[in-house]
Short mmCIF file of C-alpha atoms in Angstrom, two decimals:
data_model
loop_
_atom_site.label_atom_id
_atom_site.label_comp_id
_atom_site.label_asym_id
_atom_site.label_seq_id
_atom_site.Cartn_x
_atom_site.Cartn_y
_atom_site.Cartn_z
CA MET A 29 -0.05 0.07 -0.09
CA PHE A 30 1.09 3.44 -0.86
CA VAL A 31 -0.20 6.15 1.72
CA ALA A 32 0.12 10.04 0.98
CA SER A 33 2.01 11.66 3.80
CA LYS A 34 0.95 15.02 2.71
CA LEU A 35 -1.58 16.80 0.73
CA PRO A 36 -0.83 19.35 -2.01
CA GLN A 37 -0.68 23.38 -0.56
CA HIS A 38 -0.68 26.40 -2.88
CA LEU A 39 -0.38 29.86 -1.46
CA GLY A 40 -0.83 33.25 -3.14
CA LYS A 41 -3.69 34.09 -5.39
CA SER A 42 -2.96 33.26 -9.33
CA GLY A 43 -3.85 36.46 -11.30
CA TRP A 44 -4.76 33.87 -14.09
CA VAL A 45 -7.68 32.41 -11.75
CA GLU A 46 -8.53 35.72 -10.08
CA MET A 47 -8.87 37.24 -13.97
CA LEU A 48 -11.49 34.74 -14.70
CA PRO A 49 -15.36 34.74 -13.29
CA PRO A 50 -16.23 32.35 -10.50
CA ARG A 51 -16.42 28.60 -11.42
CA ALA A 52 -18.51 25.80 -9.68
CA PRO A 53 -16.03 22.82 -9.15
CA ARG A 54 -17.28 19.57 -9.92
CA ALA A 55 -18.60 17.62 -6.84
CA PRO A 56 -16.38 15.70 -4.32
CA LEU A 57 -16.41 11.71 -4.50
CA THR A 58 -18.69 10.15 -2.18
CA GLY A 59 -19.18 6.46 -2.07
CA THR A 60 -17.29 3.98 -4.04
CA VAL A 61 -16.98 4.06 -7.81
CA ASN A 62 -15.25 1.85 -10.49
CA ALA A 63 -13.18 2.72 -13.46
CA ASP A 64 -11.21 1.16 -15.90
CA ILE A 65 -8.59 3.68 -15.53
CA ALA A 66 -8.34 6.49 -12.72
CA ILE A 67 -6.28 9.31 -13.17
CA ILE A 68 -4.68 11.11 -10.10
CA GLY A 69 -4.14 14.72 -10.75
CA GLY A 70 -6.11 17.41 -12.49
CA GLY A 71 -3.50 19.24 -14.30
CA PHE A 72 -1.81 19.52 -17.88
CA ALA A 73 -0.81 15.70 -17.32
CA GLY A 74 -4.02 14.38 -15.81
CA LEU A 75 -6.37 16.13 -18.22
CA SER A 76 -4.24 15.76 -21.21
CA ALA A 77 -4.19 11.82 -20.66
CA ALA A 78 -7.89 11.60 -19.86
CA ARG A 79 -8.76 13.55 -23.31
CA ARG A 80 -6.13 11.21 -25.12
CA LEU A 81 -7.98 7.95 -23.30
CA SER A 82 -11.37 9.27 -24.52
CA GLN A 83 -9.91 9.85 -28.14
CA LEU A 84 -8.62 6.06 -28.29
CA ASP A 85 -11.68 4.50 -26.68
CA PRO A 86 -14.60 6.55 -26.00
CA SER A 87 -16.04 3.85 -23.98
CA LEU A 88 -13.63 3.73 -21.11
CA LYS A 89 -14.68 4.51 -17.69
CA VAL A 90 -11.92 7.01 -16.37
CA VAL A 91 -12.16 8.91 -13.02
CA VAL A 92 -10.28 11.99 -12.61
CA LEU A 93 -9.26 12.67 -8.92
CA GLU A 94 -7.95 16.40 -8.34
CA ALA A 95 -7.09 17.01 -4.73
CA GLY A 96 -8.21 20.50 -4.86
CA GLU A 97 -9.95 22.81 -7.64
CA VAL A 98 -9.10 22.78 -11.29
CA ALA A 99 -6.51 25.64 -12.08
CA GLU A 100 -5.82 26.25 -8.32
CA GLY A 101 -2.77 24.12 -8.53
CA ALA A 102 0.53 24.22 -10.56
CA THR A 103 -1.05 24.45 -14.04
CA GLY A 104 -2.99 27.33 -13.15
CA ARG A 105 -0.06 28.93 -11.59
CA ASN A 106 1.91 28.44 -15.04
CA SER A 107 3.05 31.41 -17.05
CA GLY A 108 1.23 29.93 -19.98
CA PHE A 109 3.90 29.23 -22.63
CA ILE A 110 3.47 25.76 -24.92
CA ILE A 111 6.80 26.03 -26.47
CA ASP A 112 7.58 23.86 -29.31
CA LEU A 113 11.66 24.27 -29.26
CA PRO A 114 14.06 22.94 -26.78
CA HIS A 115 13.83 25.13 -23.44
CA GLU A 116 15.54 23.11 -20.38
CA VAL A 117 15.18 25.79 -17.60
CA SER A 118 17.94 24.07 -15.75
CA SER A 119 20.36 24.09 -18.73
CA GLU A 120 23.08 26.90 -19.56
CA ASP A 121 21.55 27.83 -22.87
CA TYR A 122 17.80 26.14 -23.39
CA GLY A 123 19.41 23.87 -25.94
CA GLY A 124 19.73 20.35 -24.42
CA SER A 125 21.78 17.82 -26.03
CA GLY A 126 22.62 17.14 -29.79
CA SER A 127 20.67 17.61 -32.80
CA ASN A 128 19.11 14.56 -33.18
CA GLU A 129 17.77 14.69 -29.48
CA ARG A 130 16.67 18.23 -30.06
CA ARG A 131 14.53 17.19 -33.39
CA HIS A 132 12.99 14.23 -31.21
CA ASP A 133 12.15 16.76 -28.29
CA ILE A 134 10.72 19.20 -30.99
CA GLN A 135 8.36 16.61 -32.59
CA VAL A 136 7.08 15.57 -28.91
CA HIS A 137 6.53 19.48 -28.05
CA ARG A 138 4.42 19.40 -31.22
CA MET A 139 2.24 16.70 -30.29
CA ALA A 140 1.38 18.42 -27.17
CA ILE A 141 0.71 21.39 -29.18
CA ALA A 142 -1.50 19.59 -31.63
CA LEU A 143 -3.70 18.16 -28.45
CA ALA A 144 -4.14 21.94 -27.37
CA SER A 145 -4.99 23.10 -30.69
CA ASP A 146 -7.49 20.58 -31.47
CA LEU A 147 -9.11 21.49 -28.32
CA ALA A 148 -8.89 25.33 -28.88
CA LEU A 149 -10.81 24.65 -32.28
CA GLU A 150 -13.38 22.39 -30.52
CA LYS A 151 -14.04 25.12 -27.56
CA GLY A 152 -14.00 28.03 -30.27
CA TRP A 153 -11.52 30.02 -28.19
CA GLY A 154 -10.32 33.29 -28.96
CA LYS A 155 -6.77 34.36 -28.53
CA ASP A 156 -7.51 35.40 -24.89
CA VAL A 157 -7.29 31.74 -23.99
CA PHE A 158 -5.30 30.15 -27.05
CA ASP A 159 -2.98 32.26 -28.86
CA PRO A 160 -0.40 30.73 -31.50
CA CYS A 161 1.53 33.99 -31.87
CA GLY A 162 5.14 32.87 -31.16
CA LYS A 163 7.48 33.85 -28.33
CA TYR A 164 10.46 36.00 -27.92
CA ASN A 165 13.81 35.41 -26.16
CA VAL A 166 14.70 39.02 -25.13
CA ALA A 167 18.14 40.02 -23.55
CA MET A 168 19.08 43.24 -21.51
CA GLY A 169 22.71 43.32 -22.14
CA PRO A 170 26.11 41.97 -23.63
CA GLN A 171 25.88 38.66 -21.88
CA GLY A 172 22.09 38.18 -22.97
CA ASP A 173 23.00 39.21 -26.37
CA LYS A 174 25.56 36.49 -26.37
CA HIS A 175 22.83 33.91 -25.61
CA VAL A 176 20.34 35.10 -28.14
CA ALA A 177 22.84 34.73 -30.98
CA SER A 178 24.14 31.35 -29.67
CA TYR A 179 20.29 30.33 -29.84
CA ALA A 180 19.97 31.07 -33.39
CA VAL A 181 22.85 29.08 -34.15
CA GLN A 182 21.64 26.12 -32.47
CA LEU A 183 18.15 26.66 -34.37
CA ASP A 184 20.18 26.63 -37.53
CA LYS A 185 21.18 23.27 -36.80
CA VAL A 186 18.01 21.73 -36.71
CA ASN A 187 16.41 23.98 -39.67
CA GLU A 188 13.91 25.86 -37.42
CA PRO A 189 12.59 29.24 -38.45
CA TYR A 190 13.48 32.47 -36.47
CA ARG A 191 14.03 35.99 -36.66
CA LEU A 192 16.58 38.20 -34.93
CA LEU A 193 15.44 41.62 -33.57
CA ASP A 194 17.69 44.48 -32.67
CA ALA A 195 17.14 46.96 -29.85
CA ARG A 196 14.88 49.29 -32.18
CA GLU A 197 13.12 46.28 -33.50
CA ILE A 198 12.39 44.60 -29.96
CA ALA A 199 11.25 47.97 -28.55
CA ALA A 200 8.61 48.14 -31.38
CA VAL A 201 7.09 45.15 -29.92
CA THR A 202 7.38 45.72 -26.09
CA GLY A 203 7.06 49.36 -25.95
CA THR A 204 10.18 49.83 -23.88
CA THR A 205 13.92 50.45 -24.76
CA SER A 206 15.23 48.07 -21.85
CA PHE A 207 15.94 45.22 -24.38
CA THR A 208 19.28 45.12 -26.18
CA SER A 209 18.27 42.44 -28.65
CA ALA A 210 15.86 39.07 -29.06
CA ILE A 211 15.07 36.21 -31.14
CA PHE A 212 11.55 35.49 -32.20
CA THR A 213 10.38 31.89 -32.85
CA PRO A 214 7.03 31.29 -34.40
CA GLY A 215 5.94 28.08 -32.93
CA THR A 216 5.08 28.59 -29.37
CA VAL A 217 1.40 28.82 -28.50
CA MET A 218 0.44 31.24 -25.67
CA ILE A 219 -2.60 30.38 -23.30
CA GLN A 220 -4.52 31.76 -20.39
CA PRO A 221 -3.37 28.48 -18.43
CA ALA A 222 -6.37 28.84 -16.20
CA ALA A 223 -8.94 29.41 -18.52
CA TYR A 224 -7.04 26.70 -20.79
CA ILE A 225 -7.32 23.80 -17.99
CA ARG A 226 -11.11 24.85 -16.80
CA GLY A 227 -11.97 24.43 -20.38
CA LEU A 228 -10.43 21.12 -20.66
CA ALA A 229 -11.79 19.92 -17.49
CA ASP A 230 -15.28 21.11 -18.31
CA SER A 231 -15.16 19.40 -21.85
CA PHE A 232 -15.55 15.99 -20.10
CA GLY A 233 -18.74 14.28 -19.65
CA ASP A 234 -19.74 10.38 -19.24
CA PRO A 235 -17.96 8.20 -18.98
CA ILE A 236 -15.04 10.36 -18.05
CA ARG A 237 -16.05 11.46 -14.63
CA LEU A 238 -13.92 14.51 -12.73
CA PHE A 239 -14.22 14.85 -8.82
CA GLU A 240 -12.58 17.85 -7.32
CA ASN A 241 -11.45 18.32 -4.07
CA THR A 242 -10.96 14.98 -3.96
CA PRO A 243 -7.23 13.90 -2.69
CA ALA A 244 -6.10 10.29 -3.24
CA LEU A 245 -5.21 9.19 0.24
CA SER A 246 -3.80 5.70 -0.57
CA LEU A 247 -3.26 3.23 -3.28
CA GLU A 248 -3.85 -0.48 -2.24
CA ARG A 249 -3.33 -3.27 -4.67
CA GLN A 250 -6.50 -5.39 -4.76
CA GLY A 251 -6.11 -8.79 -6.84
CA ALA A 252 -5.54 -7.36 -10.51
CA SER A 253 -6.96 -3.89 -9.57
CA TRP A 254 -6.14 -1.03 -7.35
CA ARG A 255 -8.11 0.88 -4.89
CA ILE A 256 -7.82 4.34 -4.42
CA LYS A 257 -8.91 5.71 -0.98
CA THR A 258 -10.26 9.31 -0.71
CA PRO A 259 -11.74 11.12 2.13
CA ASN A 260 -15.17 10.29 1.70
CA GLY A 261 -15.11 7.37 -0.85
CA ALA A 262 -12.97 5.11 -3.01
CA VAL A 263 -11.92 4.02 -6.62
CA ASN A 264 -11.94 0.55 -7.71
CA ALA A 265 -9.65 0.84 -11.03
CA GLY A 266 -7.88 -1.75 -13.22
CA LYS A 267 -5.01 1.09 -13.91
CA ILE A 268 -3.85 4.22 -12.47
CA ILE A 269 -2.31 7.01 -14.20
CA LEU A 270 -0.10 9.23 -11.85
CA ALA A 271 -0.04 12.70 -12.96
CA ASN A 272 0.31 14.71 -9.78
CA ASN A 273 3.90 15.68 -10.46
CA GLY A 274 5.90 16.35 -7.36
CA HIS A 275 3.41 14.83 -5.09
CA ALA A 276 3.94 11.41 -6.47
CA GLN A 277 6.79 11.42 -3.76
CA SER A 278 4.26 12.05 -1.21
CA PHE A 279 3.04 8.50 -1.65
CA GLY A 280 6.72 7.28 -1.24
CA LEU A 281 7.20 6.84 -5.18
CA PHE A 282 10.41 8.04 -6.69
CA PRO A 283 12.49 8.40 -3.69
CA GLY A 284 15.56 10.21 -3.89
CA VAL A 285 15.16 11.35 -7.63
CA LEU A 286 12.54 14.38 -7.71
CA LEU A 287 14.01 18.08 -7.00
CA HIS A 288 11.16 20.20 -5.72
CA VAL A 289 11.62 23.69 -7.00
CA TYR A 290 9.24 26.58 -6.84
CA THR A 291 9.37 29.68 -9.01
CA TYR A 292 7.22 32.82 -8.34
CA ALA A 293 5.34 35.56 -10.38
CA SER A 294 3.44 38.81 -9.88
CA MET A 295 0.87 40.35 -11.83
CA THR A 296 0.13 44.04 -12.17
CA LYS A 297 -3.21 45.79 -11.85
CA ALA A 298 -4.82 46.64 -15.21
CA PHE A 299 -3.38 49.50 -16.62
CA ASP A 300 -4.34 51.95 -19.38
CA PRO A 301 -2.82 50.80 -22.49
CA SER A 302 -1.83 54.00 -23.59
CA ARG A 303 0.83 54.23 -21.04
CA LEU A 304 3.08 51.56 -22.90
CA GLY A 305 3.62 51.60 -26.67
CA GLY A 306 4.22 48.47 -28.79
CA GLU A 307 1.90 45.60 -29.26
CA ARG A 308 -0.81 44.92 -26.51
CA ALA A 309 -0.06 41.16 -26.14
CA TRP A 310 3.33 39.52 -26.43
CA ALA A 311 5.48 36.95 -24.47
CA ALA A 312 9.17 36.83 -23.69
CA THR A 313 11.48 34.42 -22.04
CA PRO A 314 14.86 35.47 -21.02
CA ALA A 315 17.99 34.96 -22.90
CA PHE A 316 19.55 33.34 -20.03
CA PRO A 317 17.50 30.18 -18.72
CA MET A 318 17.39 31.56 -15.01
CA GLY A 319 16.50 35.10 -15.86
CA THR A 320 13.04 36.92 -16.10
CA THR A 321 10.15 35.92 -17.91
CA VAL A 322 7.80 38.59 -19.08
CA ARG A 323 4.15 38.69 -20.68
CA ARG A 324 2.12 41.51 -21.66
CA VAL A 325 -1.65 40.51 -21.26
CA ARG A 326 -4.40 42.33 -22.99
CA GLY A 327 -7.64 42.60 -21.15
CA ASP A 328 -10.79 44.64 -21.38
CA ASP A 329 -10.18 46.34 -18.23
CA GLY A 330 -6.75 47.35 -19.42
CA ASP A 331 -3.33 45.52 -19.78
CA ARG A 332 -1.59 43.95 -17.33
CA ILE A 333 2.21 42.96 -17.03
CA LEU A 334 3.21 39.61 -15.81
CA ILE A 335 6.91 39.10 -14.04
CA ARG A 336 8.03 35.78 -13.36
CA SER A 337 11.46 35.20 -11.41
CA ARG A 338 12.91 33.14 -8.59
CA TYR A 339 13.79 29.77 -8.08
CA THR A 340 13.84 28.08 -4.52
CA TYR A 341 14.58 24.39 -3.33
CA ASN A 342 11.70 23.35 -1.27
CA PRO A 343 11.81 19.56 -0.38
CA ARG A 344 8.94 19.58 1.80
CA LEU A 345 6.62 20.61 -1.00
CA GLN A 346 5.35 24.12 0.39
CA VAL A 347 6.61 27.80 0.60
CA THR A 348 5.74 30.39 2.99
CA GLU A 349 4.16 33.81 2.50
CA GLY A 350 7.71 35.17 3.34
CA ALA A 351 9.07 33.62 0.35
CA ILE A 352 6.54 34.97 -1.95
CA ALA A 353 6.96 38.29 -0.37
CA ARG A 354 10.66 37.84 -1.02
CA ALA A 355 10.16 37.12 -4.49
CA GLY A 356 7.89 40.13 -5.03
CA ARG A 357 10.16 42.42 -4.12
CA VAL A 358 12.68 41.10 -6.62
CA HIS A 359 9.96 41.24 -9.32
CA ASP A 360 9.04 45.02 -8.33
CA ARG A 361 12.60 46.19 -9.08
CA LYS A 362 12.82 43.88 -12.42
CA PHE A 363 9.56 45.61 -13.44
CA ASP A 364 10.84 48.99 -12.52
CA ALA A 365 13.78 48.32 -14.59
CA ARG A 366 12.00 47.13 -17.67
CA PHE A 367 9.16 49.49 -17.65
CA PRO A 368 10.11 52.62 -16.08
CA MET A 369 7.07 54.32 -17.87
CA LEU A 370 4.89 52.19 -15.84
CA ARG A 371 6.31 53.08 -12.24
CA GLY A 372 3.63 53.70 -9.67
CA VAL A 373 1.57 50.69 -11.36
CA PRO A 374 0.97 48.41 -8.35
CA MET A 375 1.12 44.19 -8.49
CA GLU A 376 -2.23 42.79 -7.66
CA TYR A 377 -1.12 39.28 -7.36
CA ARG A 378 1.60 37.49 -6.20
CA TRP A 379 2.11 33.47 -6.14
CA ALA A 380 4.19 30.41 -6.21
CA GLY A 381 4.20 27.56 -8.45
CA ALA A 382 5.79 24.09 -7.88
CA MET A 383 7.88 22.05 -10.65
CA ALA A 384 9.19 19.15 -10.13
CA LEU A 385 12.92 18.25 -11.76
CA THR A 386 15.28 15.56 -12.18
CA TRP A 387 19.04 15.83 -12.03
CA ASN A 388 19.62 14.78 -15.43
CA GLY A 389 16.46 16.46 -16.83
CA VAL A 390 14.44 13.27 -17.74
CA PRO A 391 10.60 12.51 -17.02
CA ALA A 392 9.72 9.93 -14.27
CA PHE A 393 7.85 7.87 -16.75
CA GLY A 394 6.49 4.25 -17.26
CA GLU A 395 4.82 1.47 -15.29
CA ILE A 396 6.54 1.78 -11.99
CA GLU A 397 4.07 -0.82 -10.28
CA PRO A 398 1.80 -3.39 -12.21
CA GLY A 399 -1.04 -1.38 -13.35
CA ILE A 400 0.40 2.27 -12.26
CA PHE A 401 1.84 4.53 -15.12
CA ALA A 402 3.70 7.59 -14.44
CA ALA A 403 3.56 10.84 -15.84
CA ILE A 404 5.93 12.67 -13.61
CA ALA A 405 8.79 15.43 -13.48
CA CYS A 406 7.85 18.60 -15.73
CA ASN A 407 11.41 19.64 -15.39
CA GLY A 408 10.20 23.44 -15.53
CA VAL A 409 8.07 23.05 -18.91
CA GLY A 410 4.74 21.81 -17.58
CA ALA A 411 2.36 22.98 -20.26
CA THR A 412 4.28 21.25 -22.78
CA LYS A 413 6.24 18.42 -21.26
CA ALA A 414 3.32 17.43 -18.83
CA THR A 415 0.77 17.34 -21.77
CA ALA A 416 3.12 15.13 -23.96
CA SER A 417 3.90 12.90 -20.97
CA GLY A 418 0.02 12.74 -20.19
CA ILE A 419 -0.60 11.66 -23.64
CA ALA A 420 2.14 9.21 -23.73
CA ALA A 421 0.81 7.55 -20.31
CA ALA A 422 -2.58 7.16 -21.79
CA GLU A 423 -1.18 5.33 -24.66
CA ALA A 424 0.96 3.00 -22.58
CA ALA A 425 -2.03 2.24 -20.11
CA LEU A 426 -3.81 1.21 -22.96
CA GLY A 427 -0.74 -1.13 -24.18
CA MET A 428 0.11 0.96 -27.31
CA ASP A 429 3.65 1.07 -28.38
CA SER A 430 3.38 4.19 -30.16
CA TRP A 431 6.31 6.66 -31.34
CA LEU A 432 5.61 8.75 -28.37
CA VAL A 433 5.57 5.96 -25.84
CA GLN A 434 8.91 4.69 -27.18
CA VAL A 435 10.43 8.41 -26.86
CA PHE A 436 9.27 8.42 -23.48
CA ARG A 437 10.53 4.85 -22.59
CA GLY A 438 13.75 5.55 -24.22
CA PHE A 439 14.86 8.05 -21.78
CA ALA A 440 17.32 7.31 -19.33
CA ALA A 441 16.19 6.66 -15.75
CA PRO A 442 16.10 9.57 -13.24
CA LYS A 443 19.33 9.83 -11.91
CA ARG A 444 19.41 9.45 -7.93
CA LEU A 445 19.99 12.53 -6.08
CA PRO A 446 23.01 13.13 -3.39
CA PRO A 447 21.67 12.21 0.22
CA GLN A 448 20.93 14.94 2.71
CA PRO A 449 21.95 17.57 3.72
CA PHE A 450 24.19 17.66 0.81
CA LEU A 451 21.27 17.69 -1.33
CA THR A 452 19.63 20.97 0.12
CA ILE A 453 22.96 22.57 0.44
CA GLY A 454 24.20 21.90 -3.12
CA ALA A 455 20.74 22.64 -4.76
CA THR A 456 20.19 25.78 -3.13
CA ALA A 457 23.62 26.94 -3.83
CA ASN A 458 23.12 25.82 -7.80
CA LEU A 459 20.00 27.84 -7.89
CA SER A 460 21.82 30.86 -6.36
CA VAL A 461 24.75 30.89 -8.85
CA LYS A 462 22.52 30.49 -12.04
CA GLU A 463 20.22 33.36 -10.74
CA TRP A 464 23.32 35.41 -10.02
CA SER A 465 24.55 34.57 -13.38
CA ALA A 466 21.77 35.44 -15.21
CA GLY A 467 22.37 38.85 -13.64
CA ILE A 468 19.98 41.79 -15.12
CA GLU A 469 18.31 39.15 -17.38
#
């Protein structure tokens, strides 16, 4: 039996959720239900797995258990980039390994985008929810300029299109002269992550059943099936897809291989768009991977700026209000440095979001117990990689040997982490050094 030692906790109000009208969550589970497949986790991985299962076999009885409410967890705290190109936040240059591996990554990422694109078409979403607009990597100085140029060389090696922008050209996009150069890549899709995942959740009807505010408390093998206990009920399922990212470790699974890292975001109050020139909606990742992500979000009540920066290692899977406040002070400085014309526009929302990384940057994937299939470890690119791993887990659970399943099975096993206290000391120092190296970026 696997018993959860703790349940997810989420601090700070996500601006993405707060911008949306209230939503009535699905009722929690009461009593006992039976399912062909149970999915633990209602984020990118879990709900993508559910959608893929419904595509492959519409008759399957699928139960999805979400510990809280859809979009309140890490998915609704995401910055909303579904990135098609290599983008390893823990790397030195986003690029990953060799050209062949990068091409594989691109194919995998575009399968995730295809699932999201089909959903957007089906739901008739506008650009406020799903915008295939591409993204920018922006630099703020010579160090960043070098990374932009290096990224262009890498994209040449895999024959991917891009456009380089000088300081004047990126200023025309962003409305600020703070950036010295940029590279635009057209394949990224930008989403409003809370609206996206809510829409995906609310697209399901029988025989897919979603139960919110229903944490899985224990997993117990019973003959050829599994019994999942919840606070007021239970699920008897032939198979389980584990899609709760770092909280898989709460069940004693993947011991010593998951790095629990939190990142932080702040979002301004809506401001008069005339205060900032350029385009009213754009998205930029930093030239240096551990730098600052920026989005301008267009709204009916005005525009907002999102700043995401700061990384902390939190092995206990929780952060404090103090950590959010400290990150917020960093965000305020970064906001003022990039948008001096908006000085005085206050931040309205601040929040933290969890990531699960592995030391060697691979997913924790596959059949880890008879009938339990894991789609764990987003490695900092949750919208893309968690979606893809959810698709692959669904296919694997149905016994498929698809190209995507083969790719995920072909990854090396997650590398074991050093023991404590060396892990905490090393991880904290490593994050600090990388953030310091990013400098003004």
